[in-house]
Amino acid sequence: MAVGDVSMPVMHPVAGVHIGFAQAGVRYKNRRDVVVFELAEGTQVAGVFTTNAFCAAPVHVAKRHLAAMSPRYLVINTGNANAGTGAPGMQAAELSCEHLASLTGVSPQQVLPFSTGVIGELLPVARVQAGMPQALASLAADQWAQAATGIMTTDTLPKGASEQFSVAGVTYTVTGISKGAGMIRPNMATMLGYVATDMAIAPALLQSLLRELADTSFNRITIDGDTSTNDACVLMATGQAGNAMLTSRDDPLFAALLPVLQRVFLRLAQLIVRDGEGATKFITVRVEGGGNTDECCDVAYAVAHSPLIKTAFFASDPNWGRILAAIGRAGVPALDVSKLRVWLDDVLLCEHGGAAASYTEAQGARVMAQPEITIRIDLARGDCVDTVWTCDLSYDYVKINADYRS
Amino acid sequence: MAVGDVSMPVMHPVAGVHIGFAQAGVRYKNRRDVVVFELAEGTQVAGVFTTNAFCAAPVHVAKRHLAAMSPRYLVINTGNANAGTGAPGMQAAELSCEHLASLTGVSPQQVLPFSTGVIGELLPVARVQAGMPQALASLAADQWAQAATGIMTTDTLPKGASEQFSVAGVTYTVTGISKGAGMIRPNMATMLGYVATDMAIAPALLQSLLRELADTSFNRITIDGDTSTNDACVLMATGQAGNAMLTSRDDPLFAALLPVLQRVFLRLAQLIVRDGEGATKFITVRVEGGGNTDECCDVAYAVAHSPLIKTAFFASDPNWGRILAAIGRAGVPALDVSKLRVWLDDVLLCEHGGAAASYTEAQGARVMAQPEITIRIDLARGDCVDTVWTCDLSYDYVKINADYRS
């Protein structure tokens, strides 16, 4: 059961993006499992990908194709990650691109492949190929929500975000989808995320913008600390809104676009946590007063990855001793524990190396009863602030991951 | 339910060590919860302690006392960790030592305090003090097994190891106990470990020996990755066997002693994993062919900490894709995944970046059906080998840690 508001908003079409899908039977029958994005000519595409050394075949191929030419198609399958599949896996990813290219008259290098699902089984590429005509025949502009369902694995719900804004009488759109629920500790991007805008944005700016957006959204969530082999996030700018190509962060258009993109990325990232495998709590870990970003993140991730803290949150137990223990093992050099303070929402839990004098278990229990909780930690060492989002660890996490292949 | 052979062996007394205990009601009534070790005059004591910045009050006090004088008494309580308790916690640890000193006529600095149990609640030191006369009255040489029960928290069984060996007609003894089942990723020592020998060993050699022993035993186990606030391990050499003080590793006596100590330490460490909270599998992660120790350990811990791998082992699912994914995110620079090989016991799972041609699911299922399994990883980068021991992640882990304070 996902935590909090996880509703799908009105998903505004993005001019220049058409989406189609097929039930190709990659792993299961009668489910949407192949999604094709068709991008108008002139669309700029930026991508960020997993840092996992065992990255999947489609990640290798997508990076290579993206470097070579401007993409015109994305093809995404769920049910099979095509990871840990060696040379035959690479060939399968290439064959997938070649087939879509032959059906559409573009170069194979103008197709980016993406896969998600079980690791270590060869992609049944013939099934993906067989689904492509159906996907192409169904291409339409208003199918973002359907695409979000077509990329799900253990996700319990489709994930989307969409906003419109106007500058000088022109309306611009930002719409995106994401997927992921387990093996989530992205390190470049999430499992899969696709965001498009109809604004025209120059390639270099688009790539640096995507990196920045990912670093404050997908790269700040964790469910189980396991960085996936298939993480990929793509930002597309179709240019169909007719603006002069955006090349600089000083452009007023950029100032209007940036907060919209930030909200869309953050929403797509947080939806993954809200739908975390077995999640019953949505937890924000905010570390303030750090000497630098690294130590803020080290502390935040030590807390966010601690199975003891995650199980305590599942039990609605304000076991702040486990939080202190995690902060203490985060490796912050010369940490002065007597200066450190920890809050659960507005409740001061710890100061002077122990429980706050004002703290009562009733206060802790009140906060813990909520489905959404912020752990705020002040390291009292500097001015850096960073935030990570995570969820609790429940019986259902074990159940889902003990059963996943059966 | 603990995994494999976890029986308590014959626990040979160590001349110069007497052990007593009390039911002091620190947290629960009618259980042994205060243990006192009395050490003969001249006993050399070495200690290693947690690196957690939030280390418990007794860890601070024990380190200080150990640096000041030769200990004559250890006092250990379970039920309360006296961690995250600020200045009152430090005072409670000191008061505990002062009271035992006053009862026995030694200096308070000759008493080392240890606590284990729930974090963040003030130690009820009056109860510990009130139990001391009972503990002192019961001092005897042959109570190691009882001491092992008196330091348990969520442990389901007492943990002990004991061996005797002879050199030149003299019989020497090494006997030890340990405790721990959760918040286990020691970084210096385990939750608590106490090992004694009747050999005379010089202080400098004893300390370096303890560090070396801990680094290949307690510092190579993990259950949940959470380094405790209270980890402590003590090695005591009473000198009662009558040998000339051992000062050098070149002494033939040292050659006889070392493998015995290594076996005792490793057994005590592995018993903690075998009794890991909710454990149903005992997993050895052996990384070979590493360029250095750090990368072997990084890979071993990435595998040993992965909730996805641990739940797959709980399910007896040979999901080797999750193993590859964990290796891939371990941060080994320029890892060539095409050269890497992974075995489950004798079964080659992966090579050339994917499943081994010879691998069948039946082979994997056969190994997975066992309660004890070795994951062997060859990085093919060098000659370094390192090994970490861990267990699986089951429903019961969640249950134990969601319920622990209630």
Tab-separated table of N, CA and C in Angstrom, chain A residues 33-104:
chain	number	residue	atom	x	y	z
A	33	ASP	N	3.405	-4.156	-21.680
A	33	ASP	CA	4.792	-4.352	-21.252
A	33	ASP	C	5.829	-3.811	-22.236
A	34	VAL	N	5.367	-3.261	-23.351
A	34	VAL	CA	6.284	-2.566	-24.258
A	34	VAL	C	5.710	-1.178	-24.532
A	35	VAL	N	6.527	-0.166	-24.285
A	35	VAL	CA	6.111	1.224	-24.507
A	35	VAL	C	7.090	1.854	-25.494
A	36	VAL	N	6.532	2.566	-26.463
A	36	VAL	CA	7.365	3.276	-27.441
A	36	VAL	C	7.076	4.774	-27.358
A	37	PHE	N	8.133	5.561	-27.246
A	37	PHE	CA	8.034	7.022	-27.359
A	37	PHE	C	8.519	7.414	-28.758
A	38	GLU	N	7.700	8.219	-29.444
A	38	GLU	CA	8.138	8.784	-30.726
A	38	GLU	C	8.351	10.271	-30.523
A	39	LEU	N	9.534	10.754	-30.886
A	39	LEU	CA	9.898	12.158	-30.645
A	39	LEU	C	9.977	12.906	-31.968
A	40	ALA	N	9.406	14.104	-31.973
A	40	ALA	CA	9.443	14.917	-33.194
A	40	ALA	C	10.895	15.215	-33.563
A	41	GLU	N	11.109	15.389	-34.863
A	41	GLU	CA	12.439	15.742	-35.324
A	41	GLU	C	12.866	17.040	-34.641
A	42	GLY	N	14.115	17.100	-34.264
A	42	GLY	CA	14.624	18.292	-33.595
A	42	GLY	C	14.558	18.219	-32.076
A	43	THR	N	13.946	17.166	-31.556
A	43	THR	CA	13.890	17.021	-30.099
A	43	THR	C	15.294	16.782	-29.536
A	44	GLN	N	15.633	17.526	-28.484
A	44	GLN	CA	16.901	17.302	-27.787
A	44	GLN	C	16.656	16.342	-26.630
A	45	VAL	N	17.562	15.406	-26.455
A	45	VAL	CA	17.394	14.394	-25.406
A	45	VAL	C	18.660	14.321	-24.560
A	46	ALA	N	18.493	14.381	-23.242
A	46	ALA	CA	19.609	14.177	-22.312
A	46	ALA	C	19.307	12.937	-21.482
A	47	GLY	N	20.351	12.242	-21.048
A	47	GLY	CA	20.141	11.035	-20.246
A	47	GLY	C	21.163	10.929	-19.126
A	48	VAL	N	20.743	10.366	-18.002
A	48	VAL	CA	21.691	9.971	-16.945
A	48	VAL	C	21.402	8.513	-16.621
A	49	PHE	N	22.471	7.774	-16.287
A	49	PHE	CA	22.357	6.322	-16.190
A	49	PHE	C	23.030	5.807	-14.933
A	50	THR	N	22.701	4.591	-14.572
A	50	THR	CA	23.256	3.957	-13.378
A	50	THR	C	24.777	3.970	-13.385
A	51	THR	N	25.365	4.019	-12.173
A	51	THR	CA	26.813	3.849	-12.037
A	51	THR	C	27.166	2.419	-11.674
A	52	ASN	N	26.172	1.550	-11.619
A	52	ASN	CA	26.461	0.150	-11.298
A	52	ASN	C	27.375	-0.445	-12.373
A	53	ALA	N	28.511	-1.043	-11.943
A	53	ALA	CA	29.468	-1.592	-12.901
A	53	ALA	C	28.841	-2.719	-13.723
A	54	PHE	N	27.836	-3.355	-13.126
A	54	PHE	CA	27.118	-4.414	-13.827
A	54	PHE	C	25.931	-3.839	-14.570
A	55	CYS	N	26.105	-2.676	-15.204
A	55	CYS	CA	24.921	-2.051	-15.784
A	55	CYS	C	24.404	-2.899	-16.944
A	56	ALA	N	23.128	-2.812	-17.135
A	56	ALA	CA	22.426	-3.678	-18.073
A	56	ALA	C	22.809	-3.374	-19.515
A	57	ALA	N	22.579	-4.350	-20.382
A	57	ALA	CA	22.875	-4.191	-21.805
A	57	ALA	C	22.201	-2.951	-22.399
A	58	PRO	N	20.892	-2.712	-22.140
A	58	PRO	CA	20.266	-1.537	-22.747
A	58	PRO	C	20.883	-0.226	-22.266
A	59	VAL	N	21.436	-0.208	-21.063
A	59	VAL	CA	22.099	1.009	-20.587
A	59	VAL	C	23.346	1.279	-21.434
A	60	HIS	N	24.125	0.240	-21.674
A	60	HIS	CA	25.296	0.388	-22.551
A	60	HIS	C	24.879	0.924	-23.917
A	61	VAL	N	23.860	0.289	-24.480
A	61	VAL	CA	23.451	0.645	-25.844
A	61	VAL	C	22.851	2.051	-25.876
A	62	ALA	N	22.022	2.384	-24.893
A	62	ALA	CA	21.384	3.707	-24.879
A	62	ALA	C	22.437	4.804	-24.762
A	63	LYS	N	23.450	4.581	-23.927
A	63	LYS	CA	24.499	5.597	-23.782
A	63	LYS	C	25.250	5.790	-25.097
A	64	ARG	N	25.530	4.670	-25.758
A	64	ARG	CA	26.272	4.747	-27.022
A	64	ARG	C	25.444	5.447	-28.101
A	65	HIS	N	24.182	5.071	-28.213
A	65	HIS	CA	23.323	5.680	-29.236
A	65	HIS	C	23.106	7.170	-28.959
A	66	LEU	N	22.923	7.496	-27.678
A	66	LEU	CA	22.676	8.886	-27.313
A	66	LEU	C	23.867	9.769	-27.676
A	67	ALA	N	25.066	9.201	-27.541
A	67	ALA	CA	26.272	9.960	-27.866
A	67	ALA	C	26.437	10.138	-29.369
A	68	ALA	N	25.823	9.241	-30.145
A	68	ALA	CA	26.061	9.228	-31.591
A	68	ALA	C	25.083	10.110	-32.369
A	69	MET	N	23.801	10.036	-32.030
A	69	MET	CA	22.784	10.731	-32.834
A	69	MET	C	21.660	11.238	-31.931
A	70	SER	N	20.800	12.104	-32.486
A	70	SER	CA	19.626	12.568	-31.749
A	70	SER	C	18.544	11.494	-31.813
A	71	PRO	N	18.064	11.058	-30.694
A	71	PRO	CA	17.077	9.975	-30.692
A	71	PRO	C	15.742	10.414	-31.290
A	72	ARG	N	15.079	9.475	-31.959
A	72	ARG	CA	13.723	9.705	-32.442
A	72	ARG	C	12.730	8.750	-31.749
A	73	TYR	N	13.249	7.657	-31.189
A	73	TYR	CA	12.375	6.691	-30.503
A	73	TYR	C	13.022	6.192	-29.216
A	74	LEU	N	12.178	5.971	-28.218
A	74	LEU	CA	12.581	5.206	-27.042
A	74	LEU	C	11.734	3.945	-27.045
A	75	VAL	N	12.340	2.807	-26.746
A	75	VAL	CA	11.551	1.572	-26.599
A	75	VAL	C	11.861	0.972	-25.228
A	76	ILE	N	10.819	0.773	-24.456
A	76	ILE	CA	10.969	0.345	-23.063
A	76	ILE	C	10.183	-0.940	-22.870
A	77	ASN	N	10.844	-1.943	-22.309
A	77	ASN	CA	10.066	-3.137	-21.932
A	77	ASN	C	10.148	-3.348	-20.436
A	78	THR	N	9.109	-3.871	-19.857
A	78	THR	CA	9.158	-4.341	-18.480
A	78	THR	C	9.113	-5.875	-18.492
A	79	GLY	N	9.365	-6.485	-17.316
A	79	GLY	CA	9.327	-7.950	-17.212
A	79	GLY	C	10.686	-8.594	-17.313
A	80	ASN	N	11.651	-7.875	-17.870
A	80	ASN	CA	12.996	-8.437	-18.051
A	80	ASN	C	13.982	-7.275	-18.137
A	81	ALA	N	15.000	-7.281	-17.253
A	81	ALA	CA	15.938	-6.155	-17.173
A	81	ALA	C	17.063	-6.248	-18.189
A	82	ASN	N	17.190	-7.387	-18.839
A	82	ASN	CA	18.313	-7.604	-19.760
A	82	ASN	C	19.632	-7.167	-19.111
A	83	ALA	N	19.829	-7.586	-17.873
A	83	ALA	CA	21.055	-7.265	-17.120
A	83	ALA	C	21.713	-8.568	-16.698
A	84	GLY	N	23.044	-8.593	-16.680
A	84	GLY	CA	23.761	-9.815	-16.346
A	84	GLY	C	23.549	-10.862	-17.421
A	85	THR	N	23.448	-10.405	-18.660
A	85	THR	CA	23.118	-11.311	-19.761
A	85	THR	C	24.236	-11.384	-20.793
A	86	GLY	N	25.373	-10.726	-20.478
A	86	GLY	CA	26.556	-10.882	-21.323
A	86	GLY	C	26.348	-10.442	-22.768
A	87	ALA	N	27.141	-11.036	-23.663
A	87	ALA	CA	27.097	-10.653	-25.079
A	87	ALA	C	25.724	-10.894	-25.720
A	88	PRO	N	25.047	-11.997	-25.407
A	88	PRO	CA	23.715	-12.184	-26.008
A	88	PRO	C	22.738	-11.076	-25.597
A	89	GLY	N	22.911	-10.552	-24.397
A	89	GLY	CA	22.060	-9.455	-23.944
A	89	GLY	C	22.305	-8.180	-24.735
A	90	MET	N	23.582	-7.908	-25.003
A	90	MET	CA	23.918	-6.735	-25.816
A	90	MET	C	23.303	-6.867	-27.206
A	91	GLN	N	23.399	-8.070	-27.740
A	91	GLN	CA	22.854	-8.308	-29.081
A	91	GLN	C	21.328	-8.114	-29.071
A	92	ALA	N	20.681	-8.585	-28.004
A	92	ALA	CA	19.229	-8.452	-27.918
A	92	ALA	C	18.823	-6.971	-27.890
A	93	ALA	N	19.580	-6.168	-27.131
A	93	ALA	CA	19.262	-4.734	-27.066
A	93	ALA	C	19.437	-4.078	-28.433
A	94	GLU	N	20.510	-4.460	-29.123
A	94	GLU	CA	20.756	-3.902	-30.462
A	94	GLU	C	19.658	-4.339	-31.440
A	95	LEU	N	19.292	-5.618	-31.369
A	95	LEU	CA	18.265	-6.139	-32.283
A	95	LEU	C	16.946	-5.409	-32.088
A	96	SER	N	16.640	-5.101	-30.839
A	96	SER	CA	15.427	-4.372	-30.532
A	96	SER	C	15.432	-3.012	-31.234
A	97	CYS	N	16.545	-2.305	-31.133
A	97	CYS	CA	16.668	-0.991	-31.788
A	97	CYS	C	16.592	-1.134	-33.308
A	98	GLU	N	17.295	-2.131	-33.827
A	98	GLU	CA	17.323	-2.315	-35.285
A	98	GLU	C	15.929	-2.583	-35.826
A	99	HIS	N	15.168	-3.382	-35.091
A	99	HIS	CA	13.836	-3.725	-35.573
A	99	HIS	C	12.930	-2.494	-35.590
A	100	LEU	N	12.961	-1.713	-34.513
A	100	LEU	CA	12.126	-0.511	-34.482
A	100	LEU	C	12.571	0.470	-35.571
A	101	ALA	N	13.887	0.551	-35.791
A	101	ALA	CA	14.407	1.436	-36.837
A	101	ALA	C	13.906	0.995	-38.212
A	102	SER	N	13.881	-0.298	-38.433
A	102	SER	CA	13.448	-0.786	-39.751
A	102	SER	C	11.959	-0.524	-39.975
A	103	LEU	N	11.189	-0.528	-38.881
A	103	LEU	CA	9.748	-0.278	-39.016
A	103	LEU	C	9.442	1.200	-39.211
A	104	THR	N	10.362	2.076	-38.813
A	104	THR	CA	10.072	3.513	-38.801
A	104	THR	C	10.953	4.313	-39.748
